Amino acid sequence: MRGTYFEDVVVDKVTVSPAITVTEAHVAMYLGVTRELPDGLPAVPDVLPLCLTIGLGWRIADPPMIVLAFVGLDWRMVRALRVGDTMHARSRILSKRAMRDVGYVVEERSIVDQHGEVVQQGRFTFLVAKRKEVSV
Amino acid sequence: MIEHRRYFDEISLGEECESPGRTVTEADIVMFAGLSGDYNVLHTDAEFMKQSIFGERIAHGLLCLAIQSGLFSRASVPYATLAFVGLRWKFKAPVKIGDTIRLKAKVTAKKDLAKADRGLVTLERIVLNQRDEVVQQGETDLIVEKRR
């Protein structure tokens, strides 16, 4: 499969994603999926930028990590994003830890708006595939 | 629509609530892939996933995180929330198409903040499936308005 295996993940590597403008349509779709009650504010629901940042990770030039599972996150909402704002993500690999067949990768990520201000920030932990040993 | 909102002072430490269930459908996963742009094979390739340890497609972790956020609003009278500021979360088990998830939440901490008109409420949240297995678990921090 095309993608970056655990062995090829480089600690301290920084990746900047392309940007996406968050629209009314995103908010409407999000509220449709979650059935959260709209609060009538122009603010974007706080979990929506987090969802969009995962998709942006697929639009970078480097093949994405072969993620077998999203293990967890530790996340801070710094300020609200508003409809019409344009966000992108900046991420850095903090650490990696090999297990027998897989590996854990911790990534630090910030969601940044069009003014360069951090909107949300935190750490993601992923379980990433190792290359299959070729049996001789 | 006039709706009561609960202020910081009206929320008790240790109080618990449980939401109705919600069945996670294939449509939810397809819509979420479209919305988020996350087309990872885990969520979108039925044939590939037959060979995987899961045996079938699984829901995006963040989809279920988003769904539980909606379930919370159906489990409890809404808080007078000013901001959602923190999230510590673990994805513990897969959610498959047709699984029914529900939320159990408990207020585990209440703190005053520098600004006198608001306080911080920490909720422990457990997302369970129809077999009462924990699929997700974590804590959220909300800034809630005090009654003037």
PDB file of C-alpha atoms in Angstrom:
ATOM      1  CA  MET A   1       0.000   0.000   0.000  1.00  0.00           C
ATOM      2  CA  ARG A   2       1.176   3.515  -0.761  1.00  0.00           C
ATOM      3  CA  GLY A   3       1.942   5.358   2.427  1.00  0.00           C
ATOM      4  CA  THR A   4       4.543   5.961   5.084  1.00  0.00           C
ATOM      5  CA  TYR A   5       5.328   3.023   7.328  1.00  0.00           C
ATOM      6  CA  PHE A   6       6.411   3.383  10.941  1.00  0.00           C
ATOM      7  CA  GLU A   7      10.065   2.776  10.058  1.00  0.00           C
ATOM      8  CA  ASP A   8      10.066   5.799   7.726  1.00  0.00           C
ATOM      9  CA  VAL A   9       8.413   8.242  10.125  1.00  0.00           C
ATOM     10  CA  VAL A  10      10.957  10.974  10.927  1.00  0.00           C
ATOM     11  CA  VAL A  11      10.898  12.537  14.403  1.00  0.00           C
ATOM     12  CA  ASP A  12      10.831  16.371  14.352  1.00  0.00           C
ATOM     13  CA  LYS A  13       9.641  16.479  10.769  1.00  0.00           C
ATOM     14  CA  VAL A  14       7.249  19.389  10.223  1.00  0.00           C
ATOM     15  CA  THR A  15       4.339  19.191   7.786  1.00  0.00           C
ATOM     16  CA  VAL A  16       2.150  22.099   6.728  1.00  0.00           C
ATOM     17  CA  SER A  17      -1.184  21.145   5.165  1.00  0.00           C
ATOM     18  CA  PRO A  18      -3.093  22.971   2.466  1.00  0.00           C
ATOM     19  CA  ALA A  19      -5.855  25.245   3.721  1.00  0.00           C
ATOM     20  CA  ILE A  20      -9.625  24.972   3.678  1.00  0.00           C
ATOM     21  CA  THR A  21     -12.256  27.682   4.055  1.00  0.00           C
ATOM     22  CA  VAL A  22     -14.876  26.608   6.582  1.00  0.00           C
ATOM     23  CA  THR A  23     -18.314  27.312   5.124  1.00  0.00           C
ATOM     24  CA  GLU A  24     -21.957  27.294   6.231  1.00  0.00           C
ATOM     25  CA  ALA A  25     -22.237  24.038   4.268  1.00  0.00           C
ATOM     26  CA  HIS A  26     -19.573  22.373   6.446  1.00  0.00           C
ATOM     27  CA  VAL A  27     -21.415  23.474   9.567  1.00  0.00           C
ATOM     28  CA  ALA A  28     -24.777  22.266   8.225  1.00  0.00           C
ATOM     29  CA  MET A  29     -23.334  18.871   7.261  1.00  0.00           C
ATOM     30  CA  TYR A  30     -21.598  18.561  10.602  1.00  0.00           C
ATOM     31  CA  LEU A  31     -24.773  19.358  12.534  1.00  0.00           C
ATOM     32  CA  GLY A  32     -26.630  16.873  10.335  1.00  0.00           C
ATOM     33  CA  VAL A  33     -24.221  14.077  11.187  1.00  0.00           C
ATOM     34  CA  THR A  34     -23.947  14.844  14.899  1.00  0.00           C
ATOM     35  CA  ARG A  35     -27.517  16.097  15.444  1.00  0.00           C
ATOM     36  CA  GLU A  36     -26.047  18.715  17.699  1.00  0.00           C
ATOM     37  CA  LEU A  37     -28.390  21.635  18.187  1.00  0.00           C
ATOM     38  CA  PRO A  38     -27.252  24.706  16.287  1.00  0.00           C
ATOM     39  CA  ASP A  39     -26.708  27.518  18.762  1.00  0.00           C
ATOM     40  CA  GLY A  40     -27.344  30.259  16.228  1.00  0.00           C
ATOM     41  CA  LEU A  41     -23.863  31.692  16.615  1.00  0.00           C
ATOM     42  CA  PRO A  42     -21.546  32.342  13.674  1.00  0.00           C
ATOM     43  CA  ALA A  43     -18.932  30.256  15.480  1.00  0.00           C
ATOM     44  CA  VAL A  44     -18.014  26.889  13.971  1.00  0.00           C
ATOM     45  CA  PRO A  45     -18.717  23.858  16.260  1.00  0.00           C
ATOM     46  CA  ASP A  46     -15.467  23.153  18.095  1.00  0.00           C
ATOM     47  CA  VAL A  47     -15.026  19.560  16.959  1.00  0.00           C
ATOM     48  CA  LEU A  48     -15.476  20.441  13.259  1.00  0.00           C
ATOM     49  CA  PRO A  49     -11.977  21.959  12.702  1.00  0.00           C
ATOM     50  CA  LEU A  50     -10.546  18.847  14.362  1.00  0.00           C
ATOM     51  CA  CYS A  51     -12.445  16.662  11.850  1.00  0.00           C
ATOM     52  CA  LEU A  52     -11.297  18.798   8.912  1.00  0.00           C
ATOM     53  CA  THR A  53      -7.656  18.686   9.990  1.00  0.00           C
ATOM     54  CA  ILE A  54      -7.621  14.894   9.628  1.00  0.00           C
ATOM     55  CA  GLY A  55      -8.821  15.224   6.012  1.00  0.00           C
ATOM     56  CA  LEU A  56      -6.228  17.903   5.238  1.00  0.00           C
ATOM     57  CA  GLY A  57      -3.556  15.387   6.219  1.00  0.00           C
ATOM     58  CA  TRP A  58      -4.484  13.427   3.092  1.00  0.00           C
ATOM     59  CA  ARG A  59      -3.753  16.358   0.800  1.00  0.00           C
ATOM     60  CA  ILE A  60      -0.057  16.779   1.571  1.00  0.00           C
ATOM     61  CA  ALA A  61       2.573  15.770  -0.970  1.00  0.00           C
ATOM     62  CA  ASP A  62       4.202  13.077   1.186  1.00  0.00           C
ATOM     63  CA  PRO A  63       2.350   9.785   1.420  1.00  0.00           C
ATOM     64  CA  PRO A  64       0.355   9.785   4.669  1.00  0.00           C
ATOM     65  CA  MET A  65       1.283   7.480   7.535  1.00  0.00           C
ATOM     66  CA  ILE A  66      -0.429   4.097   7.348  1.00  0.00           C
ATOM     67  CA  VAL A  67      -2.591   4.612  10.393  1.00  0.00           C
ATOM     68  CA  LEU A  68      -4.138   1.419  11.782  1.00  0.00           C
ATOM     69  CA  ALA A  69      -5.900   3.207  14.605  1.00  0.00           C
ATOM     70  CA  PHE A  70      -6.288   6.645  16.124  1.00  0.00           C
ATOM     71  CA  VAL A  71      -5.316   5.974  19.734  1.00  0.00           C
ATOM     72  CA  GLY A  72      -6.115   9.258  21.399  1.00  0.00           C
ATOM     73  CA  LEU A  73      -5.713  12.986  21.600  1.00  0.00           C
ATOM     74  CA  ASP A  74      -4.993  15.722  24.072  1.00  0.00           C
ATOM     75  CA  TRP A  75      -6.445  18.909  22.663  1.00  0.00           C
ATOM     76  CA  ARG A  76      -6.984  22.547  23.528  1.00  0.00           C
ATOM     77  CA  MET A  77      -9.419  24.941  21.916  1.00  0.00           C
ATOM     78  CA  VAL A  78      -7.686  28.308  21.984  1.00  0.00           C
ATOM     79  CA  ARG A  79     -10.328  30.386  20.256  1.00  0.00           C
ATOM     80  CA  ALA A  80     -13.423  29.878  18.121  1.00  0.00           C
ATOM     81  CA  LEU A  81     -13.260  29.660  14.350  1.00  0.00           C
ATOM     82  CA  ARG A  82     -15.973  31.530  12.417  1.00  0.00           C
ATOM     83  CA  VAL A  83     -17.703  30.662   9.169  1.00  0.00           C
ATOM     84  CA  GLY A  84     -15.605  32.123   6.353  1.00  0.00           C
ATOM     85  CA  ASP A  85     -12.300  31.619   8.172  1.00  0.00           C
ATOM     86  CA  THR A  86      -9.635  29.632   6.351  1.00  0.00           C
ATOM     87  CA  MET A  87      -7.724  27.068   8.397  1.00  0.00           C
ATOM     88  CA  HIS A  88      -4.711  24.890   7.822  1.00  0.00           C
ATOM     89  CA  ALA A  89      -2.731  22.541  10.017  1.00  0.00           C
ATOM     90  CA  ARG A  90       0.901  22.529  11.028  1.00  0.00           C
ATOM     91  CA  SER A  91       2.192  19.321  12.530  1.00  0.00           C
ATOM     92  CA  ARG A  92       5.431  17.951  13.896  1.00  0.00           C
ATOM     93  CA  ILE A  93       6.315  14.378  14.809  1.00  0.00           C
ATOM     94  CA  LEU A  94       7.168  14.427  18.519  1.00  0.00           C
ATOM     95  CA  SER A  95       8.090  10.814  19.184  1.00  0.00           C
ATOM     96  CA  LYS A  96       7.806   7.229  17.969  1.00  0.00           C
ATOM     97  CA  ARG A  97       7.828   3.978  19.893  1.00  0.00           C
ATOM     98  CA  ALA A  98       8.176   0.592  18.231  1.00  0.00           C
ATOM     99  CA  MET A  99       6.159  -2.416  19.309  1.00  0.00           C
ATOM    100  CA  ARG A 100       6.515  -5.911  17.829  1.00  0.00           C
ATOM    101  CA  ASP A 101       4.244  -5.568  14.782  1.00  0.00           C
ATOM    102  CA  VAL A 102       3.236  -1.915  14.914  1.00  0.00           C
ATOM    103  CA  GLY A 103       4.420   1.392  16.330  1.00  0.00           C
ATOM    104  CA  TYR A 104       3.049   4.375  18.212  1.00  0.00           C
ATOM    105  CA  VAL A 105       3.606   7.844  16.772  1.00  0.00           C
ATOM    106  CA  VAL A 106       2.858  11.033  18.698  1.00  0.00           C
ATOM    107  CA  GLU A 107       2.299  14.144  16.646  1.00  0.00           C
ATOM    108  CA  GLU A 108       1.910  17.734  17.777  1.00  0.00           C
ATOM    109  CA  ARG A 109      -0.566  19.676  15.683  1.00  0.00           C
ATOM    110  CA  SER A 110      -1.838  23.236  15.511  1.00  0.00           C
ATOM    111  CA  ILE A 111      -4.794  24.496  13.552  1.00  0.00           C
ATOM    112  CA  VAL A 112      -3.966  27.975  12.293  1.00  0.00           C
ATOM    113  CA  ASP A 113      -6.319  30.563  10.755  1.00  0.00           C
ATOM    114  CA  GLN A 114      -5.741  32.966   7.843  1.00  0.00           C
ATOM    115  CA  HIS A 115      -4.107  35.509  10.194  1.00  0.00           C
ATOM    116  CA  GLY A 116      -1.557  32.936  11.354  1.00  0.00           C
ATOM    117  CA  GLU A 117      -3.202  32.657  14.769  1.00  0.00           C
ATOM    118  CA  VAL A 118      -3.479  29.286  16.494  1.00  0.00           C
ATOM    119  CA  VAL A 119      -7.121  28.263  16.879  1.00  0.00           C
ATOM    120  CA  GLN A 120      -6.690  24.764  18.325  1.00  0.00           C
ATOM    121  CA  GLN A 121      -3.614  22.823  19.388  1.00  0.00           C
ATOM    122  CA  GLY A 122      -2.605  19.533  20.893  1.00  0.00           C
ATOM    123  CA  ARG A 123      -1.230  16.053  20.444  1.00  0.00           C
ATOM    124  CA  PHE A 124      -2.471  13.049  18.511  1.00  0.00           C
ATOM    125  CA  THR A 125      -1.338   9.470  19.100  1.00  0.00           C
ATOM    126  CA  PHE A 126      -1.582   7.037  16.196  1.00  0.00           C
ATOM    127  CA  LEU A 127      -0.921   3.332  15.800  1.00  0.00           C
ATOM    128  CA  VAL A 128       1.072   2.999  12.570  1.00  0.00           C
ATOM    129  CA  ALA A 129       1.799  -0.095  10.455  1.00  0.00           C
ATOM    130  CA  LYS A 130       5.274  -1.567  10.248  1.00  0.00           C
ATOM    131  CA  ARG A 131       6.563  -2.999   7.000  1.00  0.00           C
ATOM    132  CA  LYS A 132       5.789  -6.706   6.774  1.00  0.00           C
ATOM    133  CA  GLU A 133       8.922  -8.797   7.153  1.00  0.00           C
ATOM    134  CA  VAL A 134       9.670 -10.688   3.966  1.00  0.00           C
ATOM    135  CA  SER A 135       9.892 -14.361   4.899  1.00  0.00           C
ATOM    136  CA  VAL A 136      12.884 -16.148   3.402  1.00  0.00           C
TER     137      VAL A 136
ATOM    138  CA  MET B   1     -37.599  28.573  21.317  1.00  0.00           C
ATOM    139  CA  ILE B   2     -37.077  29.484  24.959  1.00  0.00           C
ATOM    140  CA  GLU B   3     -34.917  26.910  26.606  1.00  0.00           C
ATOM    141  CA  HIS B   4     -33.577  26.726  30.109  1.00  0.00           C
ATOM    142  CA  ARG B   5     -29.817  26.715  30.364  1.00  0.00           C
ATOM    143  CA  ARG B   6     -27.981  25.588  33.460  1.00  0.00           C
ATOM    144  CA  TYR B   7     -25.485  27.960  34.986  1.00  0.00           C
ATOM    145  CA  PHE B   8     -22.234  26.996  36.720  1.00  0.00           C
ATOM    146  CA  ASP B   9     -23.862  27.254  40.172  1.00  0.00           C
ATOM    147  CA  GLU B  10     -26.657  24.853  39.140  1.00  0.00           C
ATOM    148  CA  ILE B  11     -24.275  22.075  38.093  1.00  0.00           C
ATOM    149  CA  SER B  12     -23.311  19.714  40.924  1.00  0.00           C
ATOM    150  CA  LEU B  13     -20.042  17.917  41.334  1.00  0.00           C
ATOM    151  CA  GLY B  14     -20.612  14.190  40.811  1.00  0.00           C
ATOM    152  CA  GLU B  15     -23.866  14.515  38.890  1.00  0.00           C
ATOM    153  CA  GLU B  16     -24.329  11.986  36.109  1.00  0.00           C
ATOM    154  CA  CYS B  17     -26.394  11.631  32.989  1.00  0.00           C
ATOM    155  CA  GLU B  18     -26.916   9.029  30.294  1.00  0.00           C
ATOM    156  CA  SER B  19     -27.963   9.717  26.711  1.00  0.00           C
ATOM    157  CA  PRO B  20     -30.292   7.830  24.423  1.00  0.00           C
ATOM    158  CA  GLY B  21     -28.557   5.442  22.022  1.00  0.00           C
ATOM    159  CA  ARG B  22     -27.717   6.140  18.427  1.00  0.00           C
ATOM    160  CA  THR B  23     -27.039   3.537  15.762  1.00  0.00           C
ATOM    161  CA  VAL B  24     -24.017   4.396  13.626  1.00  0.00           C
ATOM    162  CA  THR B  25     -24.938   3.724  10.005  1.00  0.00           C
ATOM    163  CA  GLU B  26     -23.023   3.293   6.776  1.00  0.00           C
ATOM    164  CA  ALA B  27     -24.537   6.625   5.692  1.00  0.00           C
ATOM    165  CA  ASP B  28     -23.027   8.353   8.737  1.00  0.00           C
ATOM    166  CA  ILE B  29     -19.575   7.058   7.796  1.00  0.00           C
ATOM    167  CA  VAL B  30     -19.903   7.983   4.113  1.00  0.00           C
ATOM    168  CA  MET B  31     -21.138  11.466   5.000  1.00  0.00           C
ATOM    169  CA  PHE B  32     -18.358  11.939   7.516  1.00  0.00           C
ATOM    170  CA  ALA B  33     -15.726  10.850   4.972  1.00  0.00           C
ATOM    171  CA  GLY B  34     -17.131  13.464   2.595  1.00  0.00           C
ATOM    172  CA  LEU B  35     -17.239  16.158   5.232  1.00  0.00           C
ATOM    173  CA  SER B  36     -13.806  15.556   6.749  1.00  0.00           C
ATOM    174  CA  GLY B  37     -11.999  14.400   3.613  1.00  0.00           C
ATOM    175  CA  ASP B  38     -10.724  11.374   5.539  1.00  0.00           C
ATOM    176  CA  TYR B  39     -11.046   8.497   3.057  1.00  0.00           C
ATOM    177  CA  ASN B  40      -8.729   6.120   4.936  1.00  0.00           C
ATOM    178  CA  VAL B  41      -9.416   2.532   3.795  1.00  0.00           C
ATOM    179  CA  LEU B  42     -10.407   1.737   7.395  1.00  0.00           C
ATOM    180  CA  HIS B  43     -13.644   3.648   6.736  1.00  0.00           C
ATOM    181  CA  THR B  44     -14.187   3.378   2.986  1.00  0.00           C
ATOM    182  CA  ASP B  45     -12.917   0.118   1.459  1.00  0.00           C
ATOM    183  CA  ALA B  46     -15.221  -2.791   2.360  1.00  0.00           C
ATOM    184  CA  GLU B  47     -13.180  -5.386   0.437  1.00  0.00           C
ATOM    185  CA  PHE B  48      -9.837  -4.392   1.941  1.00  0.00           C
ATOM    186  CA  MET B  49     -11.337  -4.356   5.425  1.00  0.00           C
ATOM    187  CA  LYS B  50     -12.650  -7.936   5.065  1.00  0.00           C
ATOM    188  CA  GLN B  51      -8.993  -9.006   5.289  1.00  0.00           C
ATOM    189  CA  SER B  52      -8.219  -6.761   8.269  1.00  0.00           C
ATOM    190  CA  ILE B  53      -8.340  -7.594  11.973  1.00  0.00           C
ATOM    191  CA  PHE B  54     -11.664  -5.717  12.137  1.00  0.00           C
ATOM    192  CA  GLY B  55     -13.266  -7.799   9.365  1.00  0.00           C
ATOM    193  CA  GLU B  56     -15.245  -4.830   8.049  1.00  0.00           C
ATOM    194  CA  ARG B  57     -15.210  -1.040   7.760  1.00  0.00           C
ATOM    195  CA  ILE B  58     -15.110   0.865  11.037  1.00  0.00           C
ATOM    196  CA  ALA B  59     -16.389   4.325  11.894  1.00  0.00           C
ATOM    197  CA  HIS B  60     -13.962   7.246  12.113  1.00  0.00           C
ATOM    198  CA  GLY B  61     -12.975   7.834  15.735  1.00  0.00           C
ATOM    199  CA  LEU B  62     -13.768  11.510  15.322  1.00  0.00           C
ATOM    200  CA  LEU B  63     -17.222  10.676  13.914  1.00  0.00           C
ATOM    201  CA  CYS B  64     -18.128   8.957  17.177  1.00  0.00           C
ATOM    202  CA  LEU B  65     -16.501  11.769  19.149  1.00  0.00           C
ATOM    203  CA  ALA B  66     -18.725  14.212  17.242  1.00  0.00           C
ATOM    204  CA  ILE B  67     -21.798  11.994  17.733  1.00  0.00           C
ATOM    205  CA  GLN B  68     -21.270  11.789  21.494  1.00  0.00           C
ATOM    206  CA  SER B  69     -21.079  15.568  21.580  1.00  0.00           C
ATOM    207  CA  GLY B  70     -24.546  15.617  19.992  1.00  0.00           C
ATOM    208  CA  LEU B  71     -25.750  12.898  22.380  1.00  0.00           C
ATOM    209  CA  PHE B  72     -24.662  15.011  25.347  1.00  0.00           C
ATOM    210  CA  SER B  73     -27.021  17.770  24.242  1.00  0.00           C
ATOM    211  CA  ARG B  74     -29.846  15.181  24.291  1.00  0.00           C
ATOM    212  CA  ALA B  75     -28.806  13.740  27.676  1.00  0.00           C
ATOM    213  CA  SER B  76     -28.884  16.834  29.819  1.00  0.00           C
ATOM    214  CA  VAL B  77     -30.394  20.307  30.002  1.00  0.00           C
ATOM    215  CA  PRO B  78     -27.832  22.412  28.112  1.00  0.00           C
ATOM    216  CA  TYR B  79     -25.213  24.244  30.127  1.00  0.00           C
ATOM    217  CA  ALA B  80     -24.732  27.988  29.749  1.00  0.00           C
ATOM    218  CA  THR B  81     -21.470  27.152  27.979  1.00  0.00           C
ATOM    219  CA  LEU B  82     -19.236  30.031  26.933  1.00  0.00           C
ATOM    220  CA  ALA B  83     -16.477  27.879  25.461  1.00  0.00           C
ATOM    221  CA  PHE B  84     -15.299  24.322  25.006  1.00  0.00           C
ATOM    222  CA  VAL B  85     -11.617  24.546  25.908  1.00  0.00           C
ATOM    223  CA  GLY B  86     -10.098  21.130  26.463  1.00  0.00           C
ATOM    224  CA  LEU B  87     -10.385  17.539  25.356  1.00  0.00           C
ATOM    225  CA  ARG B  88      -8.415  14.481  26.504  1.00  0.00           C
ATOM    226  CA  TRP B  89      -9.613  11.411  24.689  1.00  0.00           C
ATOM    227  CA  LYS B  90      -8.885   7.735  24.055  1.00  0.00           C
ATOM    228  CA  PHE B  91     -10.304   5.643  21.233  1.00  0.00           C
ATOM    229  CA  LYS B  92     -10.472   2.240  22.891  1.00  0.00           C
ATOM    230  CA  ALA B  93     -12.401  -0.062  20.575  1.00  0.00           C
ATOM    231  CA  PRO B  94     -13.770   0.048  17.029  1.00  0.00           C
ATOM    232  CA  VAL B  95     -17.347   1.071  16.236  1.00  0.00           C
ATOM    233  CA  LYS B  96     -18.756  -0.905  13.323  1.00  0.00           C
ATOM    234  CA  ILE B  97     -21.684  -0.204  11.006  1.00  0.00           C
ATOM    235  CA  GLY B  98     -24.888  -0.983  12.917  1.00  0.00           C
ATOM    236  CA  ASP B  99     -23.393  -0.565  16.386  1.00  0.00           C
ATOM    237  CA  THR B 100     -25.449   1.543  18.776  1.00  0.00           C
ATOM    238  CA  ILE B 101     -23.528   3.929  20.979  1.00  0.00           C
ATOM    239  CA  ARG B 102     -24.596   5.967  23.960  1.00  0.00           C
ATOM    240  CA  LEU B 103     -22.900   8.368  26.344  1.00  0.00           C
ATOM    241  CA  LYS B 104     -22.511   8.327  30.108  1.00  0.00           C
ATOM    242  CA  ALA B 105     -21.166  11.573  31.531  1.00  0.00           C
ATOM    243  CA  LYS B 106     -20.217  12.655  35.051  1.00  0.00           C
ATOM    244  CA  VAL B 107     -19.110  16.015  36.435  1.00  0.00           C
ATOM    245  CA  THR B 108     -15.698  15.316  37.956  1.00  0.00           C
ATOM    246  CA  ALA B 109     -14.440  18.832  38.694  1.00  0.00           C
ATOM    247  CA  LYS B 110     -15.682  22.414  39.099  1.00  0.00           C
ATOM    248  CA  LYS B 111     -13.264  25.300  39.384  1.00  0.00           C
ATOM    249  CA  ASP B 112     -13.561  29.056  39.693  1.00  0.00           C
ATOM    250  CA  LEU B 113     -11.673  31.077  37.138  1.00  0.00           C
ATOM    251  CA  ALA B 114      -9.929  34.458  37.255  1.00  0.00           C
ATOM    252  CA  LYS B 115     -12.985  36.075  35.692  1.00  0.00           C
ATOM    253  CA  ALA B 116     -15.721  36.042  38.362  1.00  0.00           C
ATOM    254  CA  ASP B 117     -18.599  35.521  35.928  1.00  0.00           C
ATOM    255  CA  ARG B 118     -17.560  32.025  34.824  1.00  0.00           C
ATOM    256  CA  GLY B 119     -16.232  28.656  35.987  1.00  0.00           C
ATOM    257  CA  LEU B 120     -14.596  25.553  34.550  1.00  0.00           C
ATOM    258  CA  VAL B 121     -16.570  22.282  34.486  1.00  0.00           C
ATOM    259  CA  THR B 122     -14.791  19.009  33.740  1.00  0.00           C
ATOM    260  CA  LEU B 123     -16.875  16.072  32.565  1.00  0.00           C
ATOM    261  CA  GLU B 124     -15.738  12.485  32.351  1.00  0.00           C
ATOM    262  CA  ARG B 125     -17.378  10.905  29.326  1.00  0.00           C
ATOM    263  CA  ILE B 126     -17.696   7.213  28.519  1.00  0.00           C
ATOM    264  CA  VAL B 127     -19.059   6.052  25.179  1.00  0.00           C
ATOM    265  CA  LEU B 128     -20.508   2.529  25.324  1.00  0.00           C
ATOM    266  CA  ASN B 129     -21.771   0.208  22.609  1.00  0.00           C
ATOM    267  CA  GLN B 130     -24.807  -2.112  22.721  1.00  0.00           C
ATOM    268  CA  ARG B 131     -22.732  -4.744  24.563  1.00  0.00           C
ATOM    269  CA  ASP B 132     -21.765  -2.160  27.233  1.00  0.00           C
ATOM    270  CA  GLU B 133     -18.150  -2.211  26.023  1.00  0.00           C
ATOM    271  CA  VAL B 134     -16.289   1.083  26.370  1.00  0.00           C
ATOM    272  CA  VAL B 135     -15.466   2.292  22.848  1.00  0.00           C
ATOM    273  CA  GLN B 136     -14.261   5.788  23.716  1.00  0.00           C
ATOM    274  CA  GLN B 137     -13.453   7.535  26.950  1.00  0.00           C
ATOM    275  CA  GLY B 138     -12.174  10.915  27.969  1.00  0.00           C
ATOM    276  CA  GLU B 139     -12.592  14.251  29.635  1.00  0.00           C
ATOM    277  CA  THR B 140     -13.848  17.584  28.368  1.00  0.00           C
ATOM    278  CA  ASP B 141     -13.388  21.021  29.926  1.00  0.00           C
ATOM    279  CA  LEU B 142     -16.125  23.589  29.469  1.00  0.00           C
ATOM    280  CA  ILE B 143     -16.238  27.204  30.565  1.00  0.00           C
ATOM    281  CA  VAL B 144     -19.738  27.824  31.931  1.00  0.00           C
ATOM    282  CA  GLU B 145     -21.353  31.138  32.814  1.00  0.00           C
ATOM    283  CA  LYS B 146     -22.331  31.892  36.416  1.00  0.00           C
ATOM    284  CA  ARG B 147     -25.742  33.269  37.212  1.00  0.00           C
ATOM    285  CA  ARG B 148     -25.541  37.045  37.583  1.00  0.00           C
TER     286      ARG B 148
END
